[in-house]
Amino acid sequence: MIIPKTREQIELIRESAQIVSKTLGMLAKEVKPGISTLQLDKMAEEFIRDHGAHPGFLGMYDFPNSLCMSPNAQVVHGIPNDKPLVEGDIISIDCGALKNGFYGDHAYTFAVGEVAPETQKLLEVTKESLYVGIREFKAGNRVGDVGYAIQKFTEDHGYGVVRELVGHGLGAKMHEDPEMPNYGRKGRGKKFVEGMVVAIEPMTNLGTRRIKQLPDGWTILTADNKPSAHFEHDVALIDGKPELLSTFSYIYEALGIESNEEDEFRAKTYD
Ligand code: MG
Ligand code: MG
């Protein structure tokens, strides 16, 4: 059952989402060759707590850390470890925060130094597919409209769309209805309702869409060991239109990147 949120509840989700956004912005400066994902995890945990929030993933379903850290062929749910990142890696960082009883949950895939051109392209297309999907999260549309848009855009680029893992509703629980697959059929699935909040999160593979899981019971990786990217935003349906509650702007500020990609999804009253 979809649980629509009041404006006040949406503001609380925005607050948690923004803590995640700032955490990712802080990490953007630290992601470089030589640092381990475990070191980054500890920095993130401290940062989240310093902002009066609880790391959203820590202990959830018994997950051992604050960040899901998924390098290269890992799709999602990678566990931080002490292996240093090296030039040419990509690292998907998924982060959650819980404050005032509401969750934020969003993710970004970083390049570690210079990466192979085909990998850089995968990152750009996956991020673009996120916005292609968000654009369809509007009054009158259904879950399948978002999934269809992401799938079409992604497969037109020759990439694999992961089926087994999906986006989700977001609120007092990290994972609420509806499931938000990155594939689907136009006009199918649950109808969007005013005030609902979702996490939209394409997981896109350079090669096959097929995945496998490591014996740790968590880590998902591509079946062909080719790279995978993951980008996630939290979005509310307000006045029939998608409004971003999370932002990559702290990341871009840290990295000196100019971007207007989020402008069309910002509330006029919100900077
Ligand atoms: Mg996430
Ligand atoms: Mg999520």
Coordinates of C-alpha atoms and ligand atoms in Angstrom, one line a residue:
M1 CA 0.0 0.0 0.0
I2 CA 1.4 3.4 -1.0
I3 CA 1.5 5.8 2.0
P4 CA 1.3 9.4 0.9
K5 CA 3.1 11.9 3.0
T6 CA 2.0 15.3 4.4
R7 CA 4.1 18.3 3.5
E8 CA 5.6 18.2 7.0
Q9 CA 6.6 14.6 6.6
I10 CA 8.1 15.4 3.2
E11 CA 10.2 18.1 4.8
L12 CA 11.5 15.6 7.3
I13 CA 12.4 13.1 4.5
R14 CA 14.1 16.0 2.7
E15 CA 16.2 16.7 5.9
S16 CA 17.4 13.1 6.0
A17 CA 18.0 13.0 2.3
Q18 CA 20.0 16.2 2.5
I19 CA 22.2 14.7 5.2
V20 CA 22.9 11.8 2.8
S21 CA 23.6 14.4 0.0
K22 CA 26.1 16.2 2.3
T23 CA 27.7 12.9 3.3
L24 CA 28.2 12.0 -0.4
G25 CA 29.6 15.5 -0.9
M26 CA 32.1 15.0 1.9
L27 CA 33.1 11.6 0.5
A28 CA 33.6 13.0 -3.0
K29 CA 36.8 14.8 -1.7
E30 CA 38.1 11.6 -0.1
V31 CA 37.5 9.1 -2.9
K32 CA 41.0 8.7 -4.4
P33 CA 43.6 6.0 -5.0
G34 CA 44.9 4.5 -1.7
I35 CA 41.9 5.0 0.5
S36 CA 39.9 2.0 1.6
T37 CA 36.1 1.7 1.5
L38 CA 36.2 0.9 5.2
Q39 CA 38.0 4.2 5.9
L40 CA 35.3 6.0 3.9
D41 CA 32.6 4.1 5.8
K42 CA 34.0 5.3 9.1
M43 CA 34.1 8.9 7.9
A44 CA 30.5 8.7 6.7
E45 CA 29.3 7.2 10.0
E46 CA 30.8 10.0 12.0
F47 CA 29.6 12.6 9.6
I48 CA 26.0 11.3 9.8
R49 CA 26.0 11.1 13.6
D50 CA 27.5 14.7 13.7
H51 CA 24.4 15.8 11.8
G52 CA 22.1 14.3 14.4
A53 CA 21.1 11.3 12.4
H54 CA 21.6 7.5 12.5
P55 CA 23.3 5.7 9.6
G56 CA 20.3 4.2 7.9
F57 CA 21.9 1.0 6.7
L58 CA 23.8 0.1 9.9
G59 CA 22.2 -2.9 11.3
M60 CA 19.3 -2.9 8.8
Y61 CA 18.6 -6.5 7.9
D62 CA 21.9 -7.0 9.9
F63 CA 24.0 -5.1 7.4
P64 CA 27.4 -4.5 9.2
N65 CA 28.3 -1.0 8.0
S66 CA 27.0 2.5 7.3
L67 CA 27.7 2.5 3.5
C68 CA 27.1 0.0 0.8
M69 CA 30.4 0.2 -1.1
S70 CA 30.3 -1.6 -4.5
P71 CA 33.4 -1.2 -6.6
N72 CA 33.7 -2.0 -10.3
A73 CA 31.8 -5.2 -11.1
Q74 CA 29.8 -5.0 -7.9
V75 CA 26.3 -3.8 -8.5
V76 CA 25.1 -3.0 -5.0
H77 CA 25.2 -4.1 -1.3
G78 CA 29.0 -4.4 -1.2
I79 CA 30.5 -4.5 2.3
P80 CA 33.3 -2.0 3.1
N81 CA 36.7 -3.5 3.5
D82 CA 40.4 -2.5 3.9
K83 CA 41.4 -2.9 0.3
P84 CA 42.6 0.4 -1.1
L85 CA 40.9 1.9 -4.2
V86 CA 43.1 2.2 -7.2
E87 CA 43.3 4.6 -10.2
G88 CA 40.7 3.5 -12.7
D89 CA 38.2 2.0 -10.3
I90 CA 34.7 3.1 -10.0
I91 CA 33.0 2.9 -6.6
S92 CA 29.2 3.0 -6.1
I93 CA 28.4 4.5 -2.7
D94 CA 24.9 4.0 -1.4
C95 CA 24.1 5.8 1.9
G96 CA 21.1 6.1 4.2
A97 CA 20.3 8.4 7.1
L98 CA 17.5 8.2 9.7
K99 CA 16.4 11.4 11.5
N100 CA 13.1 12.4 13.1
G101 CA 11.7 9.0 12.2
F102 CA 12.2 9.3 8.4
Y103 CA 14.8 8.0 6.0
G104 CA 16.9 9.4 3.3
D105 CA 18.5 7.0 0.9
H106 CA 20.6 7.9 -2.1
A107 CA 23.6 6.9 -4.1
Y108 CA 26.3 8.0 -6.6
T109 CA 29.0 6.1 -8.5
F110 CA 32.4 7.9 -8.4
A111 CA 35.3 7.5 -10.7
V112 CA 38.6 7.0 -8.9
G113 CA 41.0 9.2 -11.0
E114 CA 40.8 8.5 -14.7
V115 CA 38.6 5.6 -15.8
A116 CA 38.3 3.8 -19.1
P117 CA 36.3 5.7 -21.6
E118 CA 33.6 3.0 -21.9
T119 CA 33.3 3.0 -18.1
Q120 CA 33.0 6.8 -18.0
K121 CA 30.2 6.5 -20.6
L122 CA 28.4 4.0 -18.4
L123 CA 28.4 6.4 -15.5
E124 CA 27.1 9.3 -17.6
V125 CA 24.3 7.2 -19.2
T126 CA 23.2 5.6 -15.9
K127 CA 23.0 9.0 -14.3
E128 CA 21.1 10.4 -17.2
S129 CA 18.7 7.4 -17.1
L130 CA 17.9 8.4 -13.5
Y131 CA 16.5 11.8 -14.7
V132 CA 14.8 10.1 -17.6
G133 CA 12.9 8.0 -15.0
I134 CA 12.3 10.9 -12.6
R135 CA 10.7 12.9 -15.5
E136 CA 8.0 10.2 -15.7
F137 CA 7.2 10.3 -12.0
K138 CA 4.2 12.6 -12.4
A139 CA 0.4 12.7 -11.9
G140 CA -1.5 10.3 -14.1
N141 CA 1.5 8.0 -14.6
R142 CA 2.2 4.6 -13.2
V143 CA 5.2 2.6 -11.9
G144 CA 5.6 1.0 -15.3
D145 CA 6.0 4.4 -17.0
V146 CA 9.2 5.1 -15.0
G147 CA 10.5 1.6 -15.5
Y148 CA 9.8 1.7 -19.2
A149 CA 11.6 5.0 -19.7
I150 CA 14.7 3.9 -17.8
Q151 CA 14.8 0.6 -19.5
K152 CA 14.4 2.0 -23.0
F153 CA 17.0 4.7 -22.5
T154 CA 19.5 2.2 -21.0
E155 CA 19.0 -0.6 -23.5
D156 CA 19.2 1.8 -26.4
H157 CA 22.8 2.4 -25.2
G158 CA 23.4 -1.4 -25.2
Y159 CA 23.6 -1.8 -21.5
G160 CA 22.0 -4.4 -19.2
V161 CA 19.2 -3.3 -16.8
V162 CA 19.4 -5.3 -13.5
R163 CA 16.0 -6.8 -12.8
E164 CA 16.4 -8.4 -9.4
L165 CA 16.9 -5.1 -7.5
V166 CA 14.6 -2.2 -7.6
G167 CA 13.8 1.3 -6.3
H168 CA 11.1 1.7 -3.7
G169 CA 8.8 4.0 -1.7
L170 CA 10.5 5.9 1.1
G171 CA 9.4 7.2 4.4
A172 CA 9.2 6.0 8.0
K173 CA 10.6 2.8 6.5
M174 CA 13.5 2.6 4.2
H175 CA 11.6 0.3 1.9
E176 CA 7.9 1.1 1.4
D177 CA 5.5 0.4 -1.4
P178 CA 5.6 0.7 -4.3
E179 CA 8.6 -1.2 -5.7
M180 CA 10.1 0.9 -8.5
P181 CA 11.7 -1.4 -11.1
N182 CA 14.1 0.0 -13.7
Y183 CA 12.2 -1.9 -16.4
G184 CA 8.6 -2.2 -17.2
R185 CA 5.7 -1.5 -19.5
K186 CA 4.0 1.8 -20.1
G187 CA 0.7 2.3 -18.3
R188 CA 1.2 -0.7 -16.1
G189 CA 1.6 -1.0 -12.3
K190 CA 0.4 1.2 -9.4
K191 CA -0.8 4.7 -10.1
F192 CA 1.2 7.5 -8.6
V193 CA -0.5 9.6 -5.9
E194 CA 0.1 13.1 -4.7
G195 CA 2.5 13.3 -1.7
M196 CA 4.2 9.9 -2.3
V197 CA 8.0 9.7 -2.0
V198 CA 10.1 7.2 -3.9
A199 CA 13.8 6.3 -4.3
I200 CA 14.5 5.9 -8.0
E201 CA 17.7 4.0 -8.5
P202 CA 18.9 2.6 -11.8
M203 CA 21.5 -0.2 -11.6
T204 CA 23.1 -0.5 -15.0
N205 CA 25.6 -3.1 -16.2
L206 CA 28.1 -2.5 -19.0
G207 CA 27.5 -6.0 -20.2
T208 CA 25.0 -8.6 -19.3
R209 CA 22.1 -7.7 -17.0
R210 CA 22.6 -11.0 -15.2
I211 CA 24.0 -10.9 -11.7
K212 CA 25.4 -13.2 -9.0
Q213 CA 25.9 -12.9 -5.3
L214 CA 29.0 -13.5 -3.2
P215 CA 29.0 -16.0 -0.4
D216 CA 28.9 -13.1 2.1
G217 CA 25.2 -13.1 1.5
W218 CA 25.2 -9.4 0.5
T219 CA 27.4 -8.4 -2.4
I220 CA 25.7 -8.4 -5.8
L221 CA 28.0 -8.4 -8.8
T222 CA 27.7 -8.7 -12.5
A223 CA 27.7 -12.3 -13.9
D224 CA 30.4 -11.3 -16.5
N225 CA 32.5 -9.2 -14.1
K226 CA 32.1 -6.1 -16.2
P227 CA 31.5 -2.8 -14.4
S228 CA 28.1 -1.7 -13.1
A229 CA 26.9 1.8 -12.1
H230 CA 24.2 2.9 -9.6
F231 CA 22.7 6.4 -9.1
E232 CA 19.8 7.1 -6.8
H233 CA 17.6 10.1 -5.9
D234 CA 14.8 10.6 -3.4
V235 CA 11.8 12.2 -5.1
A236 CA 8.4 13.5 -3.9
L237 CA 5.3 14.0 -6.0
I238 CA 4.2 17.5 -5.2
D239 CA 1.5 19.4 -7.2
G240 CA 1.6 16.5 -9.6
K241 CA 5.3 16.9 -10.4
P242 CA 8.5 15.3 -9.3
E243 CA 10.5 17.3 -6.8
L244 CA 14.0 16.2 -5.8
L245 CA 14.5 15.8 -2.0
S246 CA 18.2 14.7 -2.5
T247 CA 20.9 16.5 -4.5
F248 CA 24.2 15.8 -6.1
S249 CA 25.2 19.5 -5.8
Y250 CA 27.5 18.9 -2.8
I251 CA 29.4 16.3 -4.8
Y252 CA 29.6 18.7 -7.8
E253 CA 30.8 21.5 -5.5
A254 CA 33.5 19.2 -4.1
L255 CA 34.6 18.1 -7.5
G256 CA 34.3 21.5 -9.2
I257 CA 31.7 20.3 -11.6
E258 CA 29.1 22.7 -13.1
S259 CA 25.7 21.1 -13.6
N260 CA 22.2 22.2 -14.1
E261 CA 20.8 18.7 -14.3
E262 CA 18.6 19.0 -11.2
D263 CA 17.1 22.4 -12.0
E264 CA 13.9 21.1 -13.6
F265 CA 13.1 19.0 -10.5
R266 CA 13.6 21.7 -7.9
A267 CA 10.9 23.5 -6.0
K268 CA 10.7 27.2 -6.7
T269 CA 10.8 27.9 -3.0
Y270 CA 13.7 25.6 -2.4
D271 CA 17.3 26.4 -3.4
Ligands
MG1 MG 20.2 3.4 -1.7
MG2 MG 17.2 2.7 -2.2

